Coordinates of C-alpha atoms and ligand atoms in Angstrom, one line a residue:
M19 CA -15.9 -26.7 10.7
S20 CA -16.6 -23.2 10.3
L21 CA -14.2 -22.2 13.2
L22 CA -11.4 -24.1 11.1
K23 CA -11.9 -23.0 8.2
S24 CA -12.4 -19.1 9.2
N25 CA -9.2 -19.7 11.0
L26 CA -7.7 -21.2 7.7
H27 CA -8.8 -18.3 5.9
R28 CA -7.5 -15.7 8.0
L29 CA -4.3 -17.5 8.3
A30 CA -4.2 -17.6 4.4
A31 CA -5.1 -13.6 4.3
I32 CA -2.3 -12.8 6.6
V33 CA 0.1 -14.7 4.3
L34 CA -1.1 -13.1 1.5
C35 CA -1.8 -9.5 2.8
F36 CA 0.9 -9.3 5.6
A37 CA 3.9 -10.9 4.0
P38 CA 6.8 -8.7 4.9
A39 CA 7.8 -6.2 2.2
S40 CA 10.4 -3.8 1.4
V41 CA 8.3 -0.7 1.7
I42 CA 6.1 -0.2 4.7
G43 CA 4.9 2.7 6.4
D44 CA 8.2 4.4 5.0
T45 CA 8.2 8.1 5.8
R46 CA 11.1 8.6 3.6
N47 CA 11.2 11.4 0.7
W48 CA 11.2 9.0 -2.5
N49 CA 11.9 11.7 -4.3
P50 CA 15.2 12.7 -2.6
T51 CA 16.4 15.6 -4.8
G52 CA 12.8 17.1 -5.8
Q53 CA 13.8 15.8 -9.4
G54 CA 11.1 17.2 -12.1
C55 CA 9.2 18.9 -9.6
V56 CA 7.4 22.1 -10.1
D57 CA 9.1 23.7 -7.0
P58 CA 12.2 21.2 -6.1
K59 CA 13.1 23.6 -3.2
G60 CA 9.8 23.8 -1.7
F61 CA 9.7 20.1 -1.9
L62 CA 12.3 19.5 0.2
S63 CA 11.9 22.2 2.8
C64 CA 8.3 20.5 2.8
Y65 CA 9.6 17.3 3.7
D66 CA 12.0 18.5 6.3
T67 CA 8.9 20.4 8.3
Q68 CA 6.9 17.3 8.1
S69 CA 10.1 15.5 9.8
S70 CA 10.7 18.2 12.3
N71 CA 6.8 18.3 12.7
A72 CA 6.8 14.4 13.4
D73 CA 9.7 15.0 15.6
S74 CA 7.6 17.6 18.0
C75 CA 4.6 15.0 17.8
V76 CA 7.0 12.3 19.3
S77 CA 8.3 14.9 22.0
F78 CA 4.6 15.4 22.7
C79 CA 4.1 11.7 23.3
N80 CA 6.9 11.6 25.4
S81 CA 5.9 14.1 27.8
N82 CA 2.3 13.2 27.9
N83 CA 2.1 9.5 28.1
V84 CA 3.7 6.5 29.9
Q85 CA 6.1 4.4 27.6
G86 CA 5.2 1.3 27.0
T87 CA 1.3 1.7 27.6
G88 CA -1.5 1.5 25.0
A89 CA -1.9 5.2 24.7
Y90 CA 1.7 6.1 24.2
T91 CA 1.8 3.6 21.4
D92 CA -1.3 5.1 20.0
C93 CA 0.1 8.2 20.1
I94 CA 3.3 7.6 18.6
L95 CA 1.3 5.8 15.8
G96 CA -0.7 8.9 15.3
C97 CA 2.5 10.8 14.6
N98 CA 4.0 8.3 12.2
G99 CA 0.5 8.5 10.5
A100 CA 0.1 12.1 10.2
W101 CA 3.9 11.9 9.2
L102 CA 3.1 9.8 6.1
A103 CA 0.1 12.1 5.3
S104 CA 1.9 15.3 5.4
N105 CA 4.4 13.5 2.9
V106 CA 1.5 13.3 0.6
G107 CA 0.9 17.2 1.0
C108 CA 4.2 18.0 0.0
W109 CA 3.6 16.4 -3.7
I110 CA 0.7 18.1 -4.1
Q111 CA 2.0 21.2 -2.9
S112 CA 5.1 21.3 -4.6
C113 CA 5.6 17.9 -7.2
W114 CA 1.9 17.9 -8.6
N115 CA 3.0 17.5 -11.8
Q116 CA 4.7 14.2 -11.2
V117 CA 1.6 12.2 -9.3
Y118 CA 1.9 9.2 -11.8
S119 CA 5.6 8.7 -11.3
C120 CA 6.7 5.6 -9.1
E121 CA 7.8 7.7 -6.0
Y122 CA 4.7 9.4 -5.6
Q123 CA 3.0 6.2 -5.6
L124 CA 5.5 5.1 -3.3
T125 CA 4.6 7.6 -1.3
A126 CA 1.0 7.1 -1.3
L127 CA 1.2 3.2 -0.5
S128 CA 3.4 3.9 2.6
Y129 CA 0.8 5.9 3.6
F130 CA -1.4 3.3 3.6
D131 CA 1.0 0.6 4.8
G132 CA 1.9 3.0 7.7
T133 CA -1.8 3.5 8.8
D134 CA -2.9 0.0 8.2
L135 CA -5.8 1.2 6.4
V136 CA -6.9 -0.5 3.3
Q137 CA -6.1 1.5 0.3
N138 CA -9.1 3.7 -0.8
A139 CA -9.7 6.1 -3.4
N140 CA -8.7 9.2 -0.7
I141 CA -5.4 10.0 -2.0
P142 CA -5.7 12.4 -4.9
F143 CA -4.4 10.7 -8.3
Y144 CA -3.7 7.4 -7.1
P145 CA -3.2 4.9 -8.6
P146 CA -2.8 6.8 -11.7
P147 CA -5.2 6.0 -14.6
D148 CA -4.8 3.0 -17.1
D149 CA -3.8 5.3 -19.9
A150 CA -1.5 7.7 -18.0
S151 CA 1.8 8.2 -19.8
A152 CA 3.5 11.3 -19.8
G153 CA 5.5 11.5 -16.4
A154 CA 3.9 8.0 -15.3
C155 CA 6.1 5.0 -13.6
S156 CA 6.8 1.9 -15.9
C157 CA 4.2 -0.1 -13.8
N158 CA 1.1 1.1 -12.0
L159 CA 2.0 0.4 -8.3
G160 CA -1.3 1.4 -7.1
Y161 CA -2.6 -1.5 -8.6
V162 CA -0.1 -3.8 -7.5
Y163 CA -0.4 -2.5 -4.1
G164 CA -4.2 -2.9 -4.1
N165 CA -3.8 -6.6 -5.1
K166 CA -1.3 -7.1 -2.8
T167 CA -3.2 -6.0 -0.2
Y168 CA -6.6 -7.2 -1.0
I169 CA -8.9 -8.2 1.6
N170 CA -10.9 -11.6 0.6
F171 CA -14.6 -11.6 1.6
N172 CA -15.4 -14.5 -1.0
N173 CA -16.3 -17.7 0.8
A174 CA -16.8 -19.7 -2.5
C175 CA -14.2 -22.3 -1.5
I176 CA -15.5 -23.1 2.2
T177 CA -19.0 -23.8 0.3
V178 CA -16.9 -26.1 -2.4
A179 CA -15.1 -27.8 0.6
G180 CA -18.3 -28.2 2.4
S181 CA -19.3 -30.4 -0.4
G182 CA -16.3 -32.7 0.6
D183 CA -14.9 -32.7 -2.9
L184 CA -11.3 -32.2 -2.1
D185 CA -9.9 -31.7 -5.7
A186 CA -12.7 -29.5 -6.4
T187 CA -11.5 -27.7 -3.2
Y188 CA -7.9 -27.5 -4.3
E189 CA -9.0 -26.3 -7.7
C190 CA -11.4 -23.2 -6.2
E191 CA -8.1 -22.6 -4.1
C192 CA -6.3 -22.3 -7.2
C193 CA -8.5 -19.5 -8.2
E194 CA -8.8 -17.9 -4.7
F195 CA -5.1 -17.6 -4.0
S196 CA -4.0 -17.1 -7.2
F197 CA -5.7 -13.7 -8.2
P198 CA -3.4 -11.3 -6.6
V199 CA -0.4 -12.2 -8.2
S200 CA -1.8 -13.0 -11.4
N201 CA -3.3 -9.4 -11.4
I202 CA -0.1 -8.0 -10.5
L203 CA 1.7 -9.9 -13.1
N204 CA -0.9 -8.9 -15.8
V205 CA -0.4 -4.7 -14.6
C206 CA 3.1 -5.2 -14.3
P207 CA 4.8 -8.4 -16.2
K208 CA 8.5 -6.7 -17.0
S209 CA 8.9 -5.0 -13.6
D210 CA 11.2 -5.6 -10.9
L211 CA 8.7 -5.4 -8.3
S212 CA 11.1 -6.2 -5.5
I213 CA 10.5 -3.1 -3.7
L214 CA 6.9 -4.6 -2.9
G215 CA 8.2 -7.9 -1.9
F216 CA 6.7 -9.6 -4.9
Q217 CA 8.9 -12.2 -5.0
Q218 CA 7.8 -13.4 -1.6
E219 CA 4.5 -13.0 -2.2
L220 CA 4.9 -15.0 -5.4
N221 CA 6.2 -17.9 -3.2
D222 CA 3.9 -17.9 -0.1
T223 CA 1.2 -18.2 -3.2
Q224 CA 2.8 -21.1 -4.8
Q225 CA 3.0 -22.8 -1.0
L226 CA -0.8 -21.8 -0.8
I227 CA -1.7 -24.0 -3.9
S228 CA 1.1 -26.6 -3.9
K229 CA -1.8 -29.0 -2.9
S230 CA -3.4 -29.1 -6.3
T231 CA -2.6 -32.3 -7.7
D232 CA -2.6 -31.0 -11.5
N233 CA -0.8 -28.0 -10.5
C234 CA -3.6 -25.8 -11.3
A235 CA -4.2 -26.5 -14.4
I236 CA -7.7 -24.7 -14.2
L237 CA -5.6 -21.5 -14.1
D238 CA -4.0 -22.3 -17.6
N239 CA -7.1 -24.2 -19.1
N240 CA -10.6 -23.0 -17.8
S241 CA -9.8 -19.8 -15.9
D242 CA -13.2 -18.5 -16.8
T243 CA -14.6 -20.9 -14.1
C244 CA -12.3 -19.0 -11.6
V245 CA -14.5 -15.5 -12.3
S246 CA -17.9 -16.9 -13.2
Q247 CA -18.4 -20.0 -10.9
F248 CA -16.5 -18.6 -7.9
G249 CA -16.4 -15.0 -8.5
Y250 CA -12.9 -14.4 -8.1
P251 CA -11.5 -11.1 -9.4
F252 CA -8.9 -11.6 -11.9
Y253 CA -8.4 -8.8 -14.8
G254 CA -7.0 -9.5 -18.1
T255 CA -4.2 -12.4 -19.1
I256 CA -4.2 -14.8 -16.0
T257 CA -1.2 -16.8 -15.0
N258 CA -0.9 -19.5 -13.0
P259 CA 1.9 -18.9 -10.3
L260 CA 2.8 -22.6 -10.8
N261 CA 3.4 -22.3 -14.4
L262 CA 4.8 -18.6 -15.1
P263 CA 5.9 -17.6 -18.4
A264 CA 9.9 -18.1 -18.7
D265 CA 9.9 -14.2 -18.3
E266 CA 8.0 -13.4 -15.3
P267 CA 8.1 -12.2 -12.8
G268 CA 10.1 -9.2 -14.9
T269 CA 13.7 -7.8 -14.1
E270 CA 13.3 -4.3 -15.7
P271 CA 13.7 -1.4 -13.1
L272 CA 11.0 0.7 -12.2
S273 CA 11.3 3.9 -14.1
N274 CA 9.2 7.1 -15.0
L275 CA 8.5 8.3 -18.5
P276 CA 9.8 12.1 -19.0
G277 CA 6.8 14.4 -19.4
N278 CA 4.2 15.6 -16.4
A279 CA 1.0 14.1 -15.4
F280 CA -0.5 17.5 -16.3
T281 CA 0.8 20.9 -16.7
D282 CA -1.9 22.9 -15.0
F283 CA -3.1 22.2 -11.5
G284 CA -6.4 23.6 -12.1
E285 CA -7.3 25.0 -8.8
P286 CA -5.6 27.8 -6.8
A287 CA -6.2 25.6 -3.5
Y288 CA -6.6 21.9 -2.8
T289 CA -8.1 20.8 0.5
L290 CA -6.2 17.3 1.4
T291 CA -7.6 15.7 4.3
L292 CA -6.5 12.2 5.3
F293 CA -6.5 9.8 8.5
P294 CA -5.6 10.5 11.3
G295 CA -6.2 14.0 11.5
Y296 CA -3.9 15.3 8.6
S297 CA -6.0 18.2 7.2
S298 CA -4.4 21.1 5.1
V299 CA -5.3 23.6 2.5
I300 CA -2.6 23.8 0.2
T301 CA -1.7 26.2 -2.4
P302 CA -0.2 24.2 -5.4
A303 CA 3.2 25.9 -6.8
A304 CA 3.0 27.5 -10.0
F305 CA 4.1 25.1 -13.0
N306 CA 7.7 25.8 -14.4
A307 CA 9.2 24.9 -17.6
D308 CA 11.7 23.1 -16.3
A309 CA 9.6 20.4 -14.5
G310 CA 8.8 17.0 -15.9
V311 CA 12.7 15.7 -16.0
A312 CA 12.4 11.9 -15.5
T313 CA 13.5 10.7 -12.5
G314 CA 15.1 7.6 -13.6
S315 CA 14.9 4.2 -12.1
V316 CA 13.9 4.0 -8.3
E317 CA 16.4 2.9 -5.9
V318 CA 15.2 -0.5 -5.3
G319 CA 19.1 -1.3 -4.0
S320 CA 19.1 1.1 -1.3
A321 CA 15.3 0.6 -0.1
V322 CA 15.6 -0.3 3.6
V323 CA 13.4 -2.6 5.4
T324 CA 11.9 -0.2 8.2
A325 CA 9.1 -2.4 9.7
T326 CA 6.8 -5.2 8.9
A327 CA 3.5 -4.2 7.8
G328 CA 1.2 -2.1 8.9
S329 CA 0.8 -0.1 12.0
S330 CA -2.4 -1.5 14.7
G331 CA -6.0 -0.9 14.2
Q332 CA -6.4 1.5 17.2
G333 CA -7.5 4.1 15.0
G334 CA -9.6 5.7 17.5
S335 CA -7.1 7.1 20.0
V336 CA -4.4 7.9 17.5
A337 CA -6.5 10.4 15.8
A338 CA -7.3 12.0 19.3
T339 CA -3.8 11.9 20.9
A340 CA -1.5 12.2 17.9
T341 CA -2.6 15.0 15.7
G342 CA -2.3 18.0 18.6
K343 CA 0.8 18.9 16.9
N344 CA -0.1 18.7 13.2
T345 CA -3.3 20.0 12.5
G346 CA -4.4 22.2 15.9
T347 CA -6.8 20.4 18.1
A348 CA -7.2 16.5 17.9
A349 CA -11.0 17.4 17.8
T350 CA -11.0 19.3 15.0
A351 CA -8.7 17.0 13.2
S352 CA -10.7 13.8 13.5
G353 CA -14.1 15.8 12.8
K354 CA -12.9 17.0 9.4
S355 CA -11.3 14.0 8.6
T356 CA -13.2 12.7 5.3
N357 CA -11.2 9.6 5.1
T358 CA -13.1 7.6 7.5
G359 CA -15.4 9.8 9.2
S360 CA -14.2 10.3 12.6
A361 CA -11.5 8.5 14.0
A362 CA -13.4 6.1 16.3
S363 CA -15.5 5.1 13.4
S364 CA -12.5 4.2 11.4
S365 CA -11.9 1.0 13.2
S366 CA -15.5 -0.2 13.3
T367 CA -15.9 0.6 9.3
S368 CA -13.4 -2.4 8.7
T369 CA -11.4 -0.2 6.7
Q370 CA -8.4 -1.4 8.3
K371 CA -6.5 -4.3 7.9
S372 CA -5.5 -5.4 11.3
D373 CA -6.6 -8.5 12.6
G374 CA -7.0 -8.9 16.4
L375 CA -4.2 -11.0 16.9
R376 CA -1.5 -9.1 15.4
V377 CA -2.3 -5.8 17.1
E378 CA 0.4 -6.1 19.4
S379 CA 3.4 -7.4 17.0
K380 CA 2.2 -4.7 14.5
A381 CA 2.2 -1.8 16.8
G382 CA 5.7 -2.8 18.0
A383 CA 7.1 -2.9 14.5
V384 CA 6.0 0.7 13.6
L385 CA 6.8 2.0 16.8
G386 CA 10.4 0.8 15.8
A387 CA 10.0 2.4 12.5
V388 CA 9.1 5.5 14.0
F389 CA 12.5 5.5 16.3
A390 CA 14.3 4.0 13.5
S391 CA 13.2 6.5 11.2
F392 CA 14.1 9.3 13.8
A393 CA 17.4 8.3 14.3
L394 CA 17.9 9.4 10.2
F395 CA 17.4 12.9 11.4
M396 CA 19.2 13.4 14.6
Ligands
NAG614 C1 -5.4 -5.4 -9.4 O1 -4.8 -5.0 -10.6 C2 -6.1 -4.9 -11.6 C3 -5.0 -5.2 -13.1 O2 -4.5 -6.4 -13.0 C4 -6.6 -3.5 -11.4 O3 -7.4 -3.5 -12.7 C5 -7.4 -3.7 -10.4 O4 -8.0 -2.3 -9.9 C6 -6.1 -4.3 -9.2 N1 -6.9 -4.4 -7.9 C7 -6.7 -3.4 -6.7 C8 -7.8 -3.7 -5.4 O5 -6.0 -2.5 -6.6
NAG615 C1 11.4 -18.0 -3.2 O1 11.5 -19.5 -3.6 C2 12.5 -19.8 -4.0 C3 12.6 -21.3 -4.6 O2 11.7 -22.2 -4.4 C4 14.2 -19.3 -3.4 O3 15.0 -19.5 -4.3 C5 13.7 -17.8 -3.2 O4 14.6 -17.6 -2.4 C6 12.2 -17.6 -2.4 N1 12.2 -16.2 -2.2 C7 11.8 -15.4 -1.2 C8 11.7 -14.4 -1.2 O5 11.5 -16.2 -0.3
NAG616 C1 -4.5 -28.1 -20.1 O1 -3.4 -27.7 -20.6 C2 -1.8 -27.8 -21.0 C3 -2.1 -27.4 -22.4 O2 -1.8 -26.0 -22.1 C4 -2.3 -29.8 -21.2 O3 -0.7 -30.2 -21.4 C5 -3.0 -30.5 -20.3 O4 -3.2 -31.4 -20.1 C6 -4.3 -29.3 -20.2 N1 -5.0 -30.1 -18.6 C7 -6.3 -30.5 -18.6 C8 -6.6 -31.0 -17.1 O5 -7.1 -30.3 -19.7

């Protein structure tokens, strides 16, 4: 039984965590005009620099590895990861006043998606605090992404299933599979979240709980049980995916409030160190009185799907081969990474989302994404 159950769980986790979304490991500049930034010109030239660094990085892979080998794939993944990390650096350098914006959050979550790391606290100012207002996105995308990619280690429903009570099992599964969607609707009930593939996730969730004979009434009438008895992390208003309020999910475009997250960075220099082997001492640009114009709605319509979820979990050699062009030597770079310790340890501390089954196909997808992205700059 345990084998079957754990496979089922894994399947469910894959459906929930890795359903294709619209924003995945995306190296684009989410704020393509540098609007609202303290230093728009510096911001744009920083993004240009990162894309040409990535270009050199790929050339390095091409001349030092045989295409089609694992080492080559790792090298390319490393270029992509370092590119995503260095984009975050551009914000800290030239757009730190807009770190609560939708665009910064999309930059941060693109990094986690593209490196296949479980979302962690290593990207500064992300997710924004609950009380963020000036310069803040209409939806806390960090919470949305965090719930969307949550990896569930709670086996409560396996225990219930072991008792042989099918109805109780389905009830438990209502809790187990619904909390991410419920938490997302709790935090952003009005927003159009299609940029993060929310409709698909909702559909997937509805499928997973469709066996419930009472349409998951436990979520409408008795949702405390989900938390107190089964231990699933619901927040705020609990929503039943099979009994949604008429106006959810919402349709309001994502947008930012005018203003700045803050107007004084507070430190003359900031060291940003991120897996795989990105490390940079950043001098944040001075505040400027023109900064903080609202950037308007995020262009969901223009979003292009560049890949399916995440990259492979081959963290060790990613850092070892790919950091040369971006941060000096690979050895220094991985040694300095505070994100996951050394690159090698990242794969053993289960901070990466990959399931062994998916490594190959995901690696292929990201590879495609890198080349697709490069096509934009040629
Ligand atoms: C899930 O969403 C809730 C808000 O509904 C938030 O407090 C929580 O931190 C999110 N979880 C993750 C893992 O991001
Ligand atoms: C979700 O399901 C609805 C019908 O149940 C369907 O119309 C819609 O296309 C589906 N959306 C996605 C993204 O699969
Ligand atoms: C749950 O509450 C709804 C009303 O909100 C009610 O119609 C339904 O009968 C209740 N279900 C159970 C199982 O108590």
